[in-house]
PDB file of C-alpha atoms in Angstrom:
ATOM      1  CA  UNK A  19      32.518 -52.725   8.662  1.00  0.00           C
ATOM      2  CA  UNK A  20      34.280 -49.847   8.141  1.00  0.00           C
ATOM      3  CA  UNK A  21      37.377 -50.866   9.628  1.00  0.00           C
ATOM      4  CA  UNK A  22      39.544 -52.741   7.234  1.00  0.00           C
ATOM      5  CA  UNK A  23      41.346 -54.867   9.674  1.00  0.00           C
ATOM      6  CA  UNK A  24      37.906 -56.209  10.620  1.00  0.00           C
ATOM      7  CA  UNK A  25      36.582 -56.441   7.534  1.00  0.00           C
ATOM      8  CA  UNK A  26      39.322 -58.078   5.892  1.00  0.00           C
ATOM      9  CA  UNK A  27      39.413 -60.642   9.062  1.00  0.00           C
ATOM     10  CA  UNK A  28      35.649 -60.915   8.428  1.00  0.00           C
ATOM     11  CA  UNK A  29      36.319 -62.032   4.529  1.00  0.00           C
ATOM     12  CA  UNK A  30      38.845 -63.704   5.161  1.00  0.00           C
ATOM     13  CA  UNK A  31      36.369 -65.809   8.269  1.00  0.00           C
ATOM     14  CA  UNK A  32      33.593 -66.127   5.539  1.00  0.00           C
ATOM     15  CA  UNK A  33      35.467 -67.665   2.685  1.00  0.00           C
ATOM     16  CA  UNK A  34      36.815 -70.311   4.484  1.00  0.00           C
ATOM     17  CA  UNK A  35      35.362 -73.689   3.487  1.00  0.00           C
ATOM     18  CA  UNK A  36      35.918 -75.437   6.670  1.00  0.00           C
ATOM     19  CA  UNK A  37      33.941 -72.743   8.702  1.00  0.00           C
ATOM     20  CA  UNK A  38      31.107 -72.455   6.203  1.00  0.00           C
ATOM     21  CA  UNK A  39      30.751 -76.488   6.389  1.00  0.00           C
ATOM     22  CA  UNK A  40      30.677 -76.033  10.184  1.00  0.00           C
ATOM     23  CA  UNK A  41      27.862 -72.873  10.022  1.00  0.00           C
ATOM     24  CA  UNK A  42      25.916 -74.976   7.743  1.00  0.00           C
ATOM     25  CA  UNK A  43      25.892 -77.799   9.985  1.00  0.00           C
ATOM     26  CA  UNK A  44      25.358 -75.430  12.773  1.00  0.00           C
ATOM     27  CA  UNK A  45      22.178 -74.200  11.203  1.00  0.00           C
ATOM     28  CA  UNK A  46      21.235 -77.842  10.289  1.00  0.00           C
ATOM     29  CA  UNK A  47      21.929 -79.030  14.252  1.00  0.00           C
ATOM     30  CA  UNK A  48      20.144 -75.905  15.421  1.00  0.00           C
ATOM     31  CA  UNK A  49      16.862 -76.546  13.186  1.00  0.00           C
ATOM     32  CA  UNK A  50      16.431 -79.947  14.078  1.00  0.00           C
ATOM     33  CA  UNK A  51      16.692 -79.184  17.732  1.00  0.00           C
ATOM     34  CA  UNK A  52      13.131 -77.252  17.321  1.00  0.00           C
ATOM     35  CA  UNK A  53      11.386 -79.854  15.470  1.00  0.00           C
ATOM     36  CA  UNK A  54      10.410 -82.234  18.242  1.00  0.00           C
ATOM     37  CA  UNK A  55       8.981 -79.615  20.681  1.00  0.00           C
ATOM     38  CA  UNK A  56       7.563 -77.492  18.159  1.00  0.00           C
ATOM     39  CA  UNK A  57       6.041 -80.756  16.434  1.00  0.00           C
ATOM     40  CA  UNK A  58       4.305 -81.509  19.940  1.00  0.00           C
ATOM     41  CA  UNK A  59       3.314 -77.832  19.980  1.00  0.00           C
ATOM     42  CA  UNK A  60       1.542 -77.840  16.763  1.00  0.00           C
ATOM     43  CA  UNK A  61      -0.206 -81.125  17.518  1.00  0.00           C
ATOM     44  CA  UNK A  62      -1.391 -79.856  20.858  1.00  0.00           C
ATOM     45  CA  UNK A  63       0.174 -82.201  22.938  1.00  0.00           C
ATOM     46  CA  UNK A  64       1.887 -81.646  26.392  1.00  0.00           C
ATOM     47  CA  UNK A  65       5.660 -81.061  26.030  1.00  0.00           C
ATOM     48  CA  UNK A  66       6.202 -83.071  29.239  1.00  0.00           C
ATOM     49  CA  UNK A  67       5.031 -85.313  31.924  1.00  0.00           C
ATOM     50  CA  UNK A  68       6.121 -83.451  35.261  1.00  0.00           C
ATOM     51  CA  UNK A  69       3.625 -83.036  37.715  1.00  0.00           C
ATOM     52  CA  UNK A  70       1.697 -79.616  38.018  1.00  0.00           C
ATOM     53  CA  UNK A  71       2.882 -79.864  42.059  1.00  0.00           C
ATOM     54  CA  UNK A  72       6.150 -78.675  40.636  1.00  0.00           C
ATOM     55  CA  UNK A  73       6.752 -75.175  39.080  1.00  0.00           C
ATOM     56  CA  UNK A  74       8.046 -76.347  35.891  1.00  0.00           C
ATOM     57  CA  UNK A  75       5.616 -78.735  35.365  1.00  0.00           C
ATOM     58  CA  UNK A  76       2.527 -75.910  36.619  1.00  0.00           C
ATOM     59  CA  UNK A  77       4.188 -73.919  33.823  1.00  0.00           C
ATOM     60  CA  UNK A  78       4.347 -76.053  31.320  1.00  0.00           C
ATOM     61  CA  UNK A  79       0.584 -76.987  31.599  1.00  0.00           C
ATOM     62  CA  UNK A  80      -0.478 -73.387  31.729  1.00  0.00           C
ATOM     63  CA  UNK A  81       1.049 -73.027  28.756  1.00  0.00           C
ATOM     64  CA  UNK A  82      -0.737 -76.175  27.547  1.00  0.00           C
ATOM     65  CA  UNK A  83      -4.075 -75.160  28.471  1.00  0.00           C
ATOM     66  CA  UNK A  84      -3.783 -71.536  26.703  1.00  0.00           C
ATOM     67  CA  UNK A  85      -4.740 -73.596  23.449  1.00  0.00           C
ATOM     68  CA  UNK A  86      -3.830 -71.414  20.383  1.00  0.00           C
ATOM     69  CA  UNK A  87      -0.891 -70.120  21.667  1.00  0.00           C
ATOM     70  CA  UNK A  88       0.710 -73.131  22.743  1.00  0.00           C
ATOM     71  CA  UNK A  89      -0.205 -74.191  18.869  1.00  0.00           C
ATOM     72  CA  UNK A  90       1.514 -70.857  17.906  1.00  0.00           C
ATOM     73  CA  UNK A  91       4.757 -71.684  19.968  1.00  0.00           C
ATOM     74  CA  UNK A  92       5.104 -74.559  17.905  1.00  0.00           C
ATOM     75  CA  UNK A  93       4.413 -73.102  14.561  1.00  0.00           C
ATOM     76  CA  UNK A  94       7.192 -70.433  15.250  1.00  0.00           C
ATOM     77  CA  UNK A  95       9.496 -72.875  16.212  1.00  0.00           C
ATOM     78  CA  UNK A  96       8.936 -75.137  13.291  1.00  0.00           C
ATOM     79  CA  UNK A  97       9.035 -72.210  10.995  1.00  0.00           C
ATOM     80  CA  UNK A  98      12.198 -71.283  12.369  1.00  0.00           C
ATOM     81  CA  UNK A  99      13.508 -74.618  11.895  1.00  0.00           C
ATOM     82  CA  UNK A 100      12.503 -74.468   8.512  1.00  0.00           C
ATOM     83  CA  UNK A 101      14.004 -71.363   8.041  1.00  0.00           C
ATOM     84  CA  UNK A 102      17.604 -72.729   9.510  1.00  0.00           C
ATOM     85  CA  UNK A 103      17.584 -75.629   7.416  1.00  0.00           C
ATOM     86  CA  UNK A 104      16.836 -73.955   4.062  1.00  0.00           C
ATOM     87  CA  UNK A 105      20.027 -71.606   4.244  1.00  0.00           C
ATOM     88  CA  UNK A 106      19.088 -69.388   1.883  1.00  0.00           C
ATOM     89  CA  UNK A 107      16.517 -68.238   4.647  1.00  0.00           C
ATOM     90  CA  UNK A 108      18.940 -68.897   7.486  1.00  0.00           C
ATOM     91  CA  UNK A 109      19.712 -65.509   8.492  1.00  0.00           C
ATOM     92  CA  UNK A 110      15.850 -64.919   9.138  1.00  0.00           C
ATOM     93  CA  UNK A 111      15.924 -68.040  11.152  1.00  0.00           C
ATOM     94  CA  UNK A 112      18.939 -67.342  12.984  1.00  0.00           C
ATOM     95  CA  UNK A 113      16.937 -64.325  14.170  1.00  0.00           C
ATOM     96  CA  UNK A 114      14.162 -66.095  15.131  1.00  0.00           C
ATOM     97  CA  UNK A 115      16.309 -68.638  16.820  1.00  0.00           C
ATOM     98  CA  UNK A 116      18.086 -65.873  18.793  1.00  0.00           C
ATOM     99  CA  UNK A 117      14.854 -64.424  20.098  1.00  0.00           C
ATOM    100  CA  UNK A 118      12.857 -67.760  20.848  1.00  0.00           C
ATOM    101  CA  UNK A 119      16.093 -68.985  22.741  1.00  0.00           C
ATOM    102  CA  UNK A 120      16.450 -65.994  24.495  1.00  0.00           C
ATOM    103  CA  UNK A 121      13.269 -66.608  25.823  1.00  0.00           C
ATOM    104  CA  UNK A 122      13.601 -70.319  27.008  1.00  0.00           C
ATOM    105  CA  UNK A 123      16.627 -69.404  28.369  1.00  0.00           C
ATOM    106  CA  UNK A 124      14.893 -66.938  30.366  1.00  0.00           C
ATOM    107  CA  UNK A 125      12.499 -69.608  31.631  1.00  0.00           C
ATOM    108  CA  UNK A 126      15.003 -72.297  32.828  1.00  0.00           C
ATOM    109  CA  UNK A 127      17.072 -69.569  34.777  1.00  0.00           C
ATOM    110  CA  UNK A 128      13.659 -68.494  36.410  1.00  0.00           C
ATOM    111  CA  UNK A 129      12.502 -71.730  37.253  1.00  0.00           C
ATOM    112  CA  UNK A 130      15.591 -73.176  37.924  1.00  0.00           C
ATOM    113  CA  UNK A 131      15.933 -75.700  35.669  1.00  0.00           C
ATOM    114  CA  UNK A 132      18.691 -78.125  36.550  1.00  0.00           C
ATOM    115  CA  UNK A 133      21.163 -78.295  34.052  1.00  0.00           C
ATOM    116  CA  UNK A 134      19.036 -77.413  31.155  1.00  0.00           C
ATOM    117  CA  UNK A 135      20.550 -73.426  31.381  1.00  0.00           C
ATOM    118  CA  UNK A 136      23.758 -74.463  30.322  1.00  0.00           C
ATOM    119  CA  UNK A 137      21.930 -76.167  26.862  1.00  0.00           C
ATOM    120  CA  UNK A 138      19.443 -73.492  26.227  1.00  0.00           C
ATOM    121  CA  UNK A 139      23.165 -70.812  27.273  1.00  0.00           C
ATOM    122  CA  UNK A 140      25.018 -72.967  24.581  1.00  0.00           C
ATOM    123  CA  UNK A 141      21.933 -72.876  21.873  1.00  0.00           C
ATOM    124  CA  UNK A 142      22.424 -68.578  22.397  1.00  0.00           C
ATOM    125  CA  UNK A 143      25.815 -68.967  21.776  1.00  0.00           C
ATOM    126  CA  UNK A 144      25.802 -70.913  18.309  1.00  0.00           C
ATOM    127  CA  UNK A 145      22.980 -68.335  17.222  1.00  0.00           C
ATOM    128  CA  UNK A 146      24.858 -65.591  18.637  1.00  0.00           C
ATOM    129  CA  UNK A 147      27.464 -66.971  16.414  1.00  0.00           C
ATOM    130  CA  UNK A 148      25.325 -67.269  13.109  1.00  0.00           C
ATOM    131  CA  UNK A 149      24.091 -63.964  13.515  1.00  0.00           C
ATOM    132  CA  UNK A 150      27.945 -62.832  13.696  1.00  0.00           C
ATOM    133  CA  UNK A 151      28.609 -64.807  10.670  1.00  0.00           C
ATOM    134  CA  UNK A 152      25.882 -63.023   8.250  1.00  0.00           C
ATOM    135  CA  UNK A 153      26.787 -59.769   9.870  1.00  0.00           C
ATOM    136  CA  UNK A 154      27.121 -58.175   6.534  1.00  0.00           C
ATOM    137  CA  UNK A 155      23.346 -58.605   6.166  1.00  0.00           C
ATOM    138  CA  UNK A 156      22.239 -57.431   9.345  1.00  0.00           C
ATOM    139  CA  UNK A 157      24.067 -54.208   9.589  1.00  0.00           C
ATOM    140  CA  UNK A 158      21.618 -52.853   7.145  1.00  0.00           C
ATOM    141  CA  UNK A 159      18.648 -53.198   9.282  1.00  0.00           C
ATOM    142  CA  UNK A 160      20.513 -50.797  11.821  1.00  0.00           C
ATOM    143  CA  UNK A 161      21.511 -48.267   9.157  1.00  0.00           C
ATOM    144  CA  UNK A 162      20.374 -45.018   8.969  1.00  0.00           C
ATOM    145  CA  UNK A 163      17.854 -44.135   6.602  1.00  0.00           C
ATOM    146  CA  UNK A 164      19.076 -43.647   2.728  1.00  0.00           C
ATOM    147  CA  UNK A 165      22.169 -46.243   3.506  1.00  0.00           C
ATOM    148  CA  UNK A 166      23.817 -46.584   0.088  1.00  0.00           C
ATOM    149  CA  UNK A 167      24.413 -50.619   0.290  1.00  0.00           C
ATOM    150  CA  UNK A 168      26.985 -51.572  -2.029  1.00  0.00           C
ATOM    151  CA  UNK A 169      27.500 -55.195  -2.732  1.00  0.00           C
ATOM    152  CA  UNK A 170      30.926 -56.321  -1.640  1.00  0.00           C
ATOM    153  CA  UNK A 171      32.651 -58.260  -4.226  1.00  0.00           C
ATOM    154  CA  UNK A 172      33.266 -61.132  -2.198  1.00  0.00           C
ATOM    155  CA  UNK A 173      30.956 -64.282  -3.150  1.00  0.00           C
ATOM    156  CA  UNK A 174      31.026 -66.438   0.168  1.00  0.00           C
ATOM    157  CA  UNK A 175      30.347 -70.353  -0.157  1.00  0.00           C
ATOM    158  CA  UNK A 176      27.732 -70.716   2.540  1.00  0.00           C
ATOM    159  CA  UNK A 177      24.808 -70.840   0.311  1.00  0.00           C
ATOM    160  CA  UNK A 178      24.422 -73.117  -2.491  1.00  0.00           C
ATOM    161  CA  UNK A 179      21.822 -75.505  -3.650  1.00  0.00           C
ATOM    162  CA  UNK A 180      23.141 -78.912  -2.184  1.00  0.00           C
ATOM    163  CA  UNK A 181      22.712 -77.479   1.119  1.00  0.00           C
ATOM    164  CA  UNK A 182      19.620 -76.287   0.634  1.00  0.00           C
ATOM    165  CA  UNK A 183      18.012 -79.789  -0.653  1.00  0.00           C
ATOM    166  CA  UNK A 184      20.072 -81.193   2.020  1.00  0.00           C
ATOM    167  CA  UNK A 185      18.201 -79.375   4.633  1.00  0.00           C
ATOM    168  CA  UNK A 186      14.920 -79.499   3.129  1.00  0.00           C
ATOM    169  CA  UNK A 187      14.978 -83.147   3.119  1.00  0.00           C
ATOM    170  CA  UNK A 188      16.277 -83.147   6.637  1.00  0.00           C
ATOM    171  CA  UNK A 189      13.481 -80.506   7.615  1.00  0.00           C
ATOM    172  CA  UNK A 190      10.190 -83.300   6.042  1.00  0.00           C
ATOM    173  CA  UNK A 191      12.040 -86.228   6.903  1.00  0.00           C
ATOM    174  CA  UNK A 192      12.145 -85.110  10.752  1.00  0.00           C
ATOM    175  CA  UNK A 193       8.627 -84.277  10.224  1.00  0.00           C
ATOM    176  CA  UNK A 194       7.816 -87.220   8.687  1.00  0.00           C
ATOM    177  CA  UNK A 195       9.554 -89.710  11.256  1.00  0.00           C
ATOM    178  CA  UNK A 196       8.266 -87.864  14.136  1.00  0.00           C
ATOM    179  CA  UNK A 197       4.824 -87.935  13.432  1.00  0.00           C
ATOM    180  CA  UNK A 198       4.752 -91.704  12.367  1.00  0.00           C
ATOM    181  CA  UNK A 199       6.322 -92.509  15.612  1.00  0.00           C
TER     182      UNK A 199
END
C-alpha cells in the first residue's frame, strides 16, 4: 500500500467502529456456516439424502465413501470456523474459508445446483471482503525476500478479547447444540 490516497482510505475504513463490528459479525456468520456441515463430516455422517441417481447425490455419496477424506473435509471446515470465530486468527481463517468456498462454488457450478451457486458466490464475496480487510497482513506473503516491514502507527479496533470470547463461546455452543440434537 504505497499509494498515499489508498493508504489513507484503508486506514479510514479500518478505523471505522461500525465497519469493524460488521467485519467481526461477518467472521462469526461465515464461521458458523461451516459448523453443521463440518460436524456431520467429522462424525462420518452423510451430508445429504439425495439419491445416487442424481449427479449431486452421486457426488456426495462418492465423497462420503472415501471415509478418512470425508472426515478430513469436515475437520478443515471446523478448524476454519474456529479460526474465523476467534478474531485473533481470523485472517488465516479467511484464507482457508476462501479456498474451501472456491471449491464448493466450483462443485455447485459443475453439478448445476439450482440456486446454491448464488449462496456460494455470496460466501466467496464475503471471504474476499475479509481478505481485503486484512490486506495489511496479507501483503507480506507476496513481498520480496528481505522485505523490511515496519509496523504502522495505526491501531485498528477489530481485535479485542470480548469478541474473541464471544466467538469461542458461539463456536463451542454451536458444537454442543448440534451434538445434542
